[in-house]
Short mmCIF file of C-alpha atoms and ligand atoms in Angstrom, two decimals:
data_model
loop_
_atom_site.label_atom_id
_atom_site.label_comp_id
_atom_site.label_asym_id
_atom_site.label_seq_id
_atom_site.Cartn_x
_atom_site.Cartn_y
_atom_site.Cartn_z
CA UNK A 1254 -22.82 -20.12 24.18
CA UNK A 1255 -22.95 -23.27 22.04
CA UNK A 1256 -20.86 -23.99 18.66
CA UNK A 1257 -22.42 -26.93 18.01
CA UNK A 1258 -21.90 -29.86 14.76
CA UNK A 1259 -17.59 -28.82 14.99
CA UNK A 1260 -14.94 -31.80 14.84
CA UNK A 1261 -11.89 -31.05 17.01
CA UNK A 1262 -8.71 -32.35 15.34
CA UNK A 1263 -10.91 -34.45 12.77
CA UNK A 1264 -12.39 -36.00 15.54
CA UNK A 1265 -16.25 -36.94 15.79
CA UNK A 1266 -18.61 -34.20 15.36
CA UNK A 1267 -19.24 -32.64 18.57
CA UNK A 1268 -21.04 -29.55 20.10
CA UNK A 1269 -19.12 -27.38 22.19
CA UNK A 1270 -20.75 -25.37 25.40
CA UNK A 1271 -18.59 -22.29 26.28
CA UNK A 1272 -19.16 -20.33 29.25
CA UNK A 1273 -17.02 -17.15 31.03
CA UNK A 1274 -14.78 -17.68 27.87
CA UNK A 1275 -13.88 -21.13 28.77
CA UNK A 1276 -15.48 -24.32 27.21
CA UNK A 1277 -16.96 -26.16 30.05
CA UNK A 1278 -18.65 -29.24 27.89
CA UNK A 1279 -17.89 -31.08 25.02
CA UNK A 1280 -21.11 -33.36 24.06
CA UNK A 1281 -21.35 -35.66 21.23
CA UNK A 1282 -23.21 -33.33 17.79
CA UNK A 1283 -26.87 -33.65 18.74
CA UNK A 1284 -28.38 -30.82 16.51
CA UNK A 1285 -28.98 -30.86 12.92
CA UNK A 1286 -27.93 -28.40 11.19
CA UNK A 1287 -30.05 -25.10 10.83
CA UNK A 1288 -32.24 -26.62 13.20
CA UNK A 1289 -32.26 -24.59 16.01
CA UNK A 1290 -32.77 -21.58 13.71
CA UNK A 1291 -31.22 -17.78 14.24
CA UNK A 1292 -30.08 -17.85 18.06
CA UNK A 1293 -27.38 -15.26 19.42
CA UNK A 1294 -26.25 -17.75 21.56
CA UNK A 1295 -25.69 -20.47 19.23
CA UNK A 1296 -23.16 -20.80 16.26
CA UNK A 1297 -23.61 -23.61 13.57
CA UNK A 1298 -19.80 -25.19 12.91
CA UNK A 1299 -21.42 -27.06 9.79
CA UNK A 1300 -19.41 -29.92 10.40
CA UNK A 1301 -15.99 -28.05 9.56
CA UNK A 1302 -12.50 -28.49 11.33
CA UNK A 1303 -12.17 -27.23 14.50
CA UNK A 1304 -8.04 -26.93 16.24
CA UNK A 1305 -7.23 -24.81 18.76
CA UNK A 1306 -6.08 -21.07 18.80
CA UNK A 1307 -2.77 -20.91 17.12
CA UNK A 1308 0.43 -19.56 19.19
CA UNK A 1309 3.01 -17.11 17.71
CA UNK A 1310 5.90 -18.45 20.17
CA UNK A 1311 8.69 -15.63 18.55
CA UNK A 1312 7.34 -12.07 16.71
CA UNK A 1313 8.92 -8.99 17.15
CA UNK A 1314 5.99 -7.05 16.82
CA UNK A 1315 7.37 -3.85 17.82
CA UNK A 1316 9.59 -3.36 14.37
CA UNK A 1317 6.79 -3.89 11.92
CA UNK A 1318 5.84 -1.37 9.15
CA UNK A 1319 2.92 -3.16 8.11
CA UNK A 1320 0.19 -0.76 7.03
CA UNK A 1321 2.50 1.59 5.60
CA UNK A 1322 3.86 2.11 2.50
CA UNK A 1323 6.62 -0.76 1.11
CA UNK A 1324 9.77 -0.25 2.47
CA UNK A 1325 12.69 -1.69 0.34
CA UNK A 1326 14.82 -4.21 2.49
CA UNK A 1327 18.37 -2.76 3.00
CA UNK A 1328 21.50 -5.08 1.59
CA UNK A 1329 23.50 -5.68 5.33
CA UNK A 1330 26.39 -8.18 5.37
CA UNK A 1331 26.64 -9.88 9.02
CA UNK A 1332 23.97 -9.34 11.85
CA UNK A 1333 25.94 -6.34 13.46
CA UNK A 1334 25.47 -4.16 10.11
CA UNK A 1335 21.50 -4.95 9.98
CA UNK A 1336 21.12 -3.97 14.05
CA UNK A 1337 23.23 -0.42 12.47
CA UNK A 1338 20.37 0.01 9.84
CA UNK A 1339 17.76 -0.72 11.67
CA UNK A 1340 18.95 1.87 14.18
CA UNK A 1341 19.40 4.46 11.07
CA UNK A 1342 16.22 3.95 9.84
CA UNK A 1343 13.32 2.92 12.51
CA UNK A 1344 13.64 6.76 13.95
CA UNK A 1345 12.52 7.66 9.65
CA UNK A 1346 9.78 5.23 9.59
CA UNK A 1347 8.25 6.24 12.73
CA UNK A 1348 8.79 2.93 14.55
CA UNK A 1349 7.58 1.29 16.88
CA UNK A 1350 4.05 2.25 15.56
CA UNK A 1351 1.10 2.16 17.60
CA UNK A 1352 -1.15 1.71 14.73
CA UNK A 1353 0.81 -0.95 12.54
CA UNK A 1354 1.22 -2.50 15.50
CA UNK A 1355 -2.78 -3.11 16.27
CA UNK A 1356 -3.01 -3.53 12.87
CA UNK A 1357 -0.10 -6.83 12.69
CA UNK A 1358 -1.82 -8.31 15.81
CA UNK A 1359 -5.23 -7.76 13.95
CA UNK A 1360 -3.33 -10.14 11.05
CA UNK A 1361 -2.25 -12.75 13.42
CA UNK A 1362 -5.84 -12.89 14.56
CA UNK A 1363 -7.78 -13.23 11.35
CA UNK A 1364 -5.52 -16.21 10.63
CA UNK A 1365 -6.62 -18.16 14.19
CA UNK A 1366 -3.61 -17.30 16.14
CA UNK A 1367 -4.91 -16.41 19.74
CA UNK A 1368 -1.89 -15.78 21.77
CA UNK A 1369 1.44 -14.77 21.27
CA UNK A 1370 4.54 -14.36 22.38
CA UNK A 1371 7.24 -10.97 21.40
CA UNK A 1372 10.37 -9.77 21.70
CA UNK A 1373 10.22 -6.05 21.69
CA UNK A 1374 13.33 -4.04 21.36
CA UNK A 1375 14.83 -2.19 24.42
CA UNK A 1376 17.78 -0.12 24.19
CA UNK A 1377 19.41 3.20 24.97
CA UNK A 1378 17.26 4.82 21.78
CA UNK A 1379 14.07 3.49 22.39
CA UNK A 1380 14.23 2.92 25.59
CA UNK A 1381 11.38 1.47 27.04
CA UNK A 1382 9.15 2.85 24.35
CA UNK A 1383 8.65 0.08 22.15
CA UNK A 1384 7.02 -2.19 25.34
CA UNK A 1385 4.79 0.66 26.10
CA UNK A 1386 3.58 0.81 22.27
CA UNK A 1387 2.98 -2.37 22.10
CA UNK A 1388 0.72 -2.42 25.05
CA UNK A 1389 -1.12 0.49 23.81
CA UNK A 1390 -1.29 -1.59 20.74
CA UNK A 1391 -2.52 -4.35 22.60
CA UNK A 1392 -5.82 -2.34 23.78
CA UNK A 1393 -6.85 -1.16 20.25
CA UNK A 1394 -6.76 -4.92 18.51
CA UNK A 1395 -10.30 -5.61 19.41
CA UNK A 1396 -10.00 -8.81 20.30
CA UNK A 1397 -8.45 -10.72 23.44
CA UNK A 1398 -5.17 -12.03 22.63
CA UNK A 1399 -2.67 -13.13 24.85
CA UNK A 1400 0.56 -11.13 24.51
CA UNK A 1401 3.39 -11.62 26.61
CA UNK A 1402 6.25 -9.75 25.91
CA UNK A 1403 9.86 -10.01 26.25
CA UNK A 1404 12.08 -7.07 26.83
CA UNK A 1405 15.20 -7.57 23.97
CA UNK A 1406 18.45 -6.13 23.45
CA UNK A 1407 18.67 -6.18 20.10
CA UNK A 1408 21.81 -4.30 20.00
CA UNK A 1409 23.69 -6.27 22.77
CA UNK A 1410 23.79 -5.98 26.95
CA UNK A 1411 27.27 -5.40 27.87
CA UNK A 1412 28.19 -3.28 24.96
CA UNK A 1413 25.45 -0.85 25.64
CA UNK A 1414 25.83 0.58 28.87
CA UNK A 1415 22.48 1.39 30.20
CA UNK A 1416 20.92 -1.53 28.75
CA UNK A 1417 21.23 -3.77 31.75
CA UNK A 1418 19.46 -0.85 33.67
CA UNK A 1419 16.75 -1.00 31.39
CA UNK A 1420 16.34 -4.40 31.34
CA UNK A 1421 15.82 -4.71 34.98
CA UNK A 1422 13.35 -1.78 35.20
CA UNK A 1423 11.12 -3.85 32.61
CA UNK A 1424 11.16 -6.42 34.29
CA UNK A 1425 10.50 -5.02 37.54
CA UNK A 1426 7.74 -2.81 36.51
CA UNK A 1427 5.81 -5.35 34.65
CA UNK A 1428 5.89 -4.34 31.37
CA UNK A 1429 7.84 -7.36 29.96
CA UNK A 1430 7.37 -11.26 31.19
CA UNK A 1431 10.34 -12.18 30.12
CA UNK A 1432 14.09 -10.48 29.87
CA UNK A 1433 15.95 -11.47 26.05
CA UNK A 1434 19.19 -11.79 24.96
CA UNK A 1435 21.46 -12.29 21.87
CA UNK A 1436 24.25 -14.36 21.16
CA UNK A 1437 26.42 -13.44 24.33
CA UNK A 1438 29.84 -14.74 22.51
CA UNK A 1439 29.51 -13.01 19.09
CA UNK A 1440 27.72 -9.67 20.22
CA UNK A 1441 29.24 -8.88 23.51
CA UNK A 1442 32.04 -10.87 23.38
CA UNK A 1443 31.95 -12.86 26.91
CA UNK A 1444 29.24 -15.15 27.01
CA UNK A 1445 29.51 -15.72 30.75
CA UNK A 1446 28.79 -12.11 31.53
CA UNK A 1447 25.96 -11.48 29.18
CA UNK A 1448 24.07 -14.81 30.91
CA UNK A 1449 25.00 -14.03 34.48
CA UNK A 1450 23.40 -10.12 33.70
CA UNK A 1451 20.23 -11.82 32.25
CA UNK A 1452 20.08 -14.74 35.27
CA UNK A 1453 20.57 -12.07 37.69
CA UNK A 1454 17.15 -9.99 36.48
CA UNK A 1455 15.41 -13.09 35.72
CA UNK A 1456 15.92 -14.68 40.00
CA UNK A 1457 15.82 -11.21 41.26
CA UNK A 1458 12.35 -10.48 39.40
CA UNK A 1459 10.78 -13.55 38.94
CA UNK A 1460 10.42 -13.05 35.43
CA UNK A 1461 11.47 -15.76 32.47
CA UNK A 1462 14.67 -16.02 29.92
CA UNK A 1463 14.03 -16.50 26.35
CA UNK A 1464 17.38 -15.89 24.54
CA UNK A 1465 18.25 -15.53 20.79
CA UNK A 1466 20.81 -17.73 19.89
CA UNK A 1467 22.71 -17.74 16.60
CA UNK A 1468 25.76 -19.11 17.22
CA UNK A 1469 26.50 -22.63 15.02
CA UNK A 1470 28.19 -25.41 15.81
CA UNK A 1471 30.84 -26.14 18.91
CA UNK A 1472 30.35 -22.61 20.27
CA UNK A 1473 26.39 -22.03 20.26
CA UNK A 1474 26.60 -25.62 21.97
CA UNK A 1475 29.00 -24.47 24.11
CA UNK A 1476 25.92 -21.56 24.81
CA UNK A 1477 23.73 -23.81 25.49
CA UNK A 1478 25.40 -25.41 28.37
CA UNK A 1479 26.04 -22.11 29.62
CA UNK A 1480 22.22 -21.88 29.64
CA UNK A 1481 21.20 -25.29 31.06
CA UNK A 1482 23.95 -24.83 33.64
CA UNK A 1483 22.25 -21.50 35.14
CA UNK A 1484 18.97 -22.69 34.83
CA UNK A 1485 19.37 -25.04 36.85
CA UNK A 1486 21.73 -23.05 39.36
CA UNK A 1487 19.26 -20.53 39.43
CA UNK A 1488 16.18 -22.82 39.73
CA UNK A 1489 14.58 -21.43 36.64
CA UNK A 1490 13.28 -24.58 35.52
CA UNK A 1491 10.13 -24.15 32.78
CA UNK A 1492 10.87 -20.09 32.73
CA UNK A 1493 13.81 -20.53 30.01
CA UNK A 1494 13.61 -20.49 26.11
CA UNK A 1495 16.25 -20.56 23.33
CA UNK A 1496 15.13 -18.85 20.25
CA UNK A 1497 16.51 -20.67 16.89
CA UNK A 1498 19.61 -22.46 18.54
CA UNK A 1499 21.56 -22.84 15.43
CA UNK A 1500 24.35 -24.79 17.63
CA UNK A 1501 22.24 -27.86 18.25
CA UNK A 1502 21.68 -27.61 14.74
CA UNK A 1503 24.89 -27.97 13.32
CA UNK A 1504 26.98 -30.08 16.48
CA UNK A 1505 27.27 -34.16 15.38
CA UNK A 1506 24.89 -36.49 16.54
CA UNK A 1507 26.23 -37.66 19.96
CA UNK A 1508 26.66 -34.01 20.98
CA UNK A 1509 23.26 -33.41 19.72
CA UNK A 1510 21.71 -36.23 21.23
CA UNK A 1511 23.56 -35.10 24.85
CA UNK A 1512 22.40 -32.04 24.74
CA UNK A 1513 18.92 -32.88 23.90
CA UNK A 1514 18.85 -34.77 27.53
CA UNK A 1515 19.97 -31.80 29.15
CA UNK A 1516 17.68 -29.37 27.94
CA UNK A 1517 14.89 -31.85 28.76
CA UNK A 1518 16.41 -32.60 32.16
CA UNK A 1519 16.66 -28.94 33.08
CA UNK A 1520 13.55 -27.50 31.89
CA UNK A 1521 14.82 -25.62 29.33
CA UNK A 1522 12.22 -24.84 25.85
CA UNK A 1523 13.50 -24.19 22.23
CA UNK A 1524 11.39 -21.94 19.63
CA UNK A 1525 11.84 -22.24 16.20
CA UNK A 1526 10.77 -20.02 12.95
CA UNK A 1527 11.80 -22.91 10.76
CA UNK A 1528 14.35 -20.88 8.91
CA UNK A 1529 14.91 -20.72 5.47
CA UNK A 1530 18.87 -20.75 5.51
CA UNK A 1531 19.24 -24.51 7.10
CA UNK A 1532 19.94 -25.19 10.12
CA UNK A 1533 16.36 -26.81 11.17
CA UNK A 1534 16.23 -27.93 14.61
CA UNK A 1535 15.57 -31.93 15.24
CA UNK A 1536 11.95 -31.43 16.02
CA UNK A 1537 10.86 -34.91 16.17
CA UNK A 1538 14.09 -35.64 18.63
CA UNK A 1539 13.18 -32.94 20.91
CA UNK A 1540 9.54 -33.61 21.11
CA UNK A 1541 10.42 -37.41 22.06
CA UNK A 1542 12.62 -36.02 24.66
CA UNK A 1543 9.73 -33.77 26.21
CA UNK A 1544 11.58 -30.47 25.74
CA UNK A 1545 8.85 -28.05 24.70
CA UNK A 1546 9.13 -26.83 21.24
CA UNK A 1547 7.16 -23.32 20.39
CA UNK A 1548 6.95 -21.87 16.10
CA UNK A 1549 6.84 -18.22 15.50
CA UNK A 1550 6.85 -16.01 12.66
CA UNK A 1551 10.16 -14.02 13.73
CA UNK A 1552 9.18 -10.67 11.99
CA UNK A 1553 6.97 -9.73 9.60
CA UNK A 1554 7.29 -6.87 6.90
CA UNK A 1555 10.31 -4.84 9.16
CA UNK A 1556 14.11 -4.05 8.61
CA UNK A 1557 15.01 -7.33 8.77
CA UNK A 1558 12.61 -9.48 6.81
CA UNK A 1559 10.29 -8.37 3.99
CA UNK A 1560 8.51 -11.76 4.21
CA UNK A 1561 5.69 -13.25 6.25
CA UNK A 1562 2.31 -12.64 6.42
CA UNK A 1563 1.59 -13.89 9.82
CA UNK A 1564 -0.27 -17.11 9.06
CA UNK A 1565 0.70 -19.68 11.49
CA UNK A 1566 -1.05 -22.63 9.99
CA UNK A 1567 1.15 -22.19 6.55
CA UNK A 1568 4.08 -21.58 8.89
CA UNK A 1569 2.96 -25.18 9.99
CA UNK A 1570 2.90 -26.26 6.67
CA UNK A 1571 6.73 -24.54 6.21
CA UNK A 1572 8.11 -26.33 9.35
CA UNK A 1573 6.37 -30.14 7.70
CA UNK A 1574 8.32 -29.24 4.54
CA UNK A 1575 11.50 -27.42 5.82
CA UNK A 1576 11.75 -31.11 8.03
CA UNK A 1577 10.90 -33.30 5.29
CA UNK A 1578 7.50 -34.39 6.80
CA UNK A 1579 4.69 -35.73 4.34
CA UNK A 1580 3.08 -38.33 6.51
CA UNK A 1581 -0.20 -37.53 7.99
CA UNK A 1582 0.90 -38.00 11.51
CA UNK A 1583 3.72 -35.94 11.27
CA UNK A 1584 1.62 -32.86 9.69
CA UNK A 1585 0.08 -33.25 12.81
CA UNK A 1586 2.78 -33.09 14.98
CA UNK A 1587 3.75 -29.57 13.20
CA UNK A 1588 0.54 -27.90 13.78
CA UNK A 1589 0.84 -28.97 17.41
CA UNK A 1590 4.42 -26.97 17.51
CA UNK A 1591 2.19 -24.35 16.03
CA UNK A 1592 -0.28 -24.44 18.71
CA UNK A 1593 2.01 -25.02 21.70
CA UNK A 1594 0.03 -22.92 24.77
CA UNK A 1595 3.49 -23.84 26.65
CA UNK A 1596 4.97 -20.05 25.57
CA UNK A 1597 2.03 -18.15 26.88
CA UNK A 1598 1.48 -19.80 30.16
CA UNK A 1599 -1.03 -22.41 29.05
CA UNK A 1600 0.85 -25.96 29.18
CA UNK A 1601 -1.41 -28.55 27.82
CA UNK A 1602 -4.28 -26.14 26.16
CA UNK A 1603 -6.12 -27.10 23.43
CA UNK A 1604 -9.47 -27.88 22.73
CA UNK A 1605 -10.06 -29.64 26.04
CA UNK A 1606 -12.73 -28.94 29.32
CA UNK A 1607 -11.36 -25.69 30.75
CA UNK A 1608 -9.46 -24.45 28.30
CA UNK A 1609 -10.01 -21.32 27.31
CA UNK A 1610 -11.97 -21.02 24.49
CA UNK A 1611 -9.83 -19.94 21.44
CA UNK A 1612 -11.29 -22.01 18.51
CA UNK A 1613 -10.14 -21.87 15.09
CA UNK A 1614 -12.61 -23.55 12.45
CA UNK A 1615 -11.63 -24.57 8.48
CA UNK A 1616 -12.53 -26.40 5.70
CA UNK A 1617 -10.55 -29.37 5.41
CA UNK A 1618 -10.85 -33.32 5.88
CA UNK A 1619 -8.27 -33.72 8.20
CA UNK A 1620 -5.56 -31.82 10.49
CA UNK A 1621 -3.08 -32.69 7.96
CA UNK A 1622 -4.95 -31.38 4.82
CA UNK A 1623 -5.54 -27.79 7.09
CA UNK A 1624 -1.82 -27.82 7.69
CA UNK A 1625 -1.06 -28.25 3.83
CA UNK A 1626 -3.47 -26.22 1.90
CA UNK A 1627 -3.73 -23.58 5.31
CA UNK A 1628 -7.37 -22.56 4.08
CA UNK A 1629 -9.61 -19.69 5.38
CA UNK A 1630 -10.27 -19.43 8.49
CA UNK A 1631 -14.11 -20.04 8.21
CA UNK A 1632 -14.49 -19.07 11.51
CA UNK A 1633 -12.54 -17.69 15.13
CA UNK A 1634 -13.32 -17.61 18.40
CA UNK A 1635 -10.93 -15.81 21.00
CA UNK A 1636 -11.94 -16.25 24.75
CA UNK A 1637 -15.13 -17.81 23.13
CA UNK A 1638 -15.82 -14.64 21.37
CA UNK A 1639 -16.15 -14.27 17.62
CA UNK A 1640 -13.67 -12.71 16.06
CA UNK A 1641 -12.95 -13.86 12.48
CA UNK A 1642 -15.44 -14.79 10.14
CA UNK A 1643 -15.20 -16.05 6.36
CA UNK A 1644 -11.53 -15.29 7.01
CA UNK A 1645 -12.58 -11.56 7.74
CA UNK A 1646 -11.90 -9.48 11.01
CA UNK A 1647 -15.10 -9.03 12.62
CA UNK A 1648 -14.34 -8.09 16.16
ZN1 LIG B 127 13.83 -13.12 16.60
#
């Protein structure tokens, strides 16, 4: 297949030659438009935009509504009374939901994003029930997304007896890539036995960490090297991820600045869903340091969060702001956070030779301007098939 007359990341125009869902040539734009008349195997870009497939690095697809009808967002005071709510009310709703599952992931996909990565719920209610929805899920989308999933205790590890049980038959049966946690000090109350639960799974399974963590200042840092230290005991290098790390947030600029080395030096990635209450992460730091830095949505229409709408490249546009970013160059550097194939097992992805083809094409001038004004998506292609077209789910 050929999507010709396409600039990648306002680049020259080029034609791009896909083949077993991977482009295998990028030539210099050689067609004229139209020219080549009606052909099945041959899509006209029209000169528009082309970036890569965006990546959802944190959703928690399971505990989404969408599809049905509006469900008011309970008042809760601290984090333990929403996990109570949500566990009063998800059995009412029906949730997890097959279909407004399929129907979420169908969102994600009409606005370009390609792959993405979810925490799913696992605990002595549910189970292992919300994993096995979302797989099912997973199979009606119509389209080929990458979904890994990460098994989460939403409602703590040590507290819960059972849930340490459950977390280990996840990840031993394959249904979850990755084993989650939440802030070990504040929601089971002894940090070092929450991690060395979750370490344990992760070197006894071979599966990754990727951790929720809360926590401000001195303590969340205090977390973190918790963290980095087992990594590294445990050799988990490049398999660990702390979600929102509010600690390196808020800790002064010398601990900051330390603990920036260390996650770099130990391998371990940060995601961010450039929050609306503060406590933004210093993206520009990390990404000079090399630590990997993934954006996600967080949820989307559930018990937690009425907002959202799943669009990735205005979440870019969020992150620019919620930073203070108006130059061009560092518009760019947010969509590449938004686009970071790191968090689904494709390091370095993009719209390169061999990468799989997941091609999202807009109207715009330049990266920056996409980012900004986060127009429709003209056209998407998931492992080099169409999916979206005139911003419209076609698959
Ligand atoms: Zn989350």
């Amino acid at each position: 297949m050929l999507l010709t007359n396409v600039r990648p990341w306002a680049g020259s125009p080029v034609d791009l030659e896909i083949d077993g869902g991977a482009i295998t040539a990028l030539r210099p734009a050689t067609s004229e438009p139209d020219a080549a008349g009606p052909d099945a195997g041959r899509i006209d870009g029209q000169g528009l935009l082309a970036l890569p497939g965006l990546v959802n690095a944190h959703a928690h697809i399971d505990k989404t509504w969408w599809g049905k009808p509006w469900v008011p967002n309970p008042p809760a005071r601290d984090l333990n009374e929403r996990i109570a709510l949500e566990r009063t009310h998800r059995d009412r709703l029906g949730l997890p939901d097959v279909r407004s599952i399929a129907e979420q992931l169908r969102e994600y996909v009409r606005h370009g994003t390609t792959a993405i990565r979810s925490h799913v719920d696992v605990d002595p209610g549910v189970g292992l029930r919300g994993l096995e929805a979302v797989r099912e899920a997973e199979t009606d989308v119509g389209a080929d997304v990458a979904l890994e999933l990460i098994a989460f205790p939403q409602d703590g590890v040590l507290r819960r007896p059972g849930v340490d049980k459950l977390l280990d038959d996840a990840a031993a049966w394959g249904l979850a890539q990755y084993i989650g946690g939440l802030d070990p000090a504040t929601i089971d109350r002894d940090p070092v036995g929450q991690l060395d639960v979750l370490f344990d799974i992760a070197e006894r399974h071979g599966v990754g960490i990727d951790i929720h963590l809360h926590d401000r200042g001195e303590l969340g840092a205090f977390e973190f090297e918790l963290i980095i230290e087992r990594t590294r005991q445990r050799g988990l290098a490049g398999k660990v991820t702390i979600a929102h790390g509010f600690g390196l947030a808020t800790v002064d600029a010398g601990r900051q600045r330390d603990l920036i080395a260390e996650l770099a030096d130990s391998g371990v990635a940060l995601t961010t869903v450039a929050p609306m209450t503060g406590n933004q992460l210093p993206v520009a730091d990390l990404a000079e340091a090399g630590v990997p830095l993934g954006l996600g949505t967080d949820g989307v229409r559930d018990l937690w969060t009425p907002h959202g709408d799943g669009d990735m490249l205005r979440l870019a546009g969020t992150l620019a702001a919620r930073c203070g970013w108006r130059r061009d160059d560092q518009l760019e550097a947010a969509l590449r956070v938004a686009a970071n194939g790191y968090f689904v097992g494709r390091p370095g992805a993009g719209l390169t030779v061999g990468a799989r083809a997941d091609v999202v094409l807009v109207d715009a001038e330049t990266v920056a301007e996409a980012v900004v004004a986060a127009p429709r998506r003209e056209l998407v292609l998931a492992g080099g098939r169409e999916v979206v077209r005139a911003g419209r789910f076609t698959a």
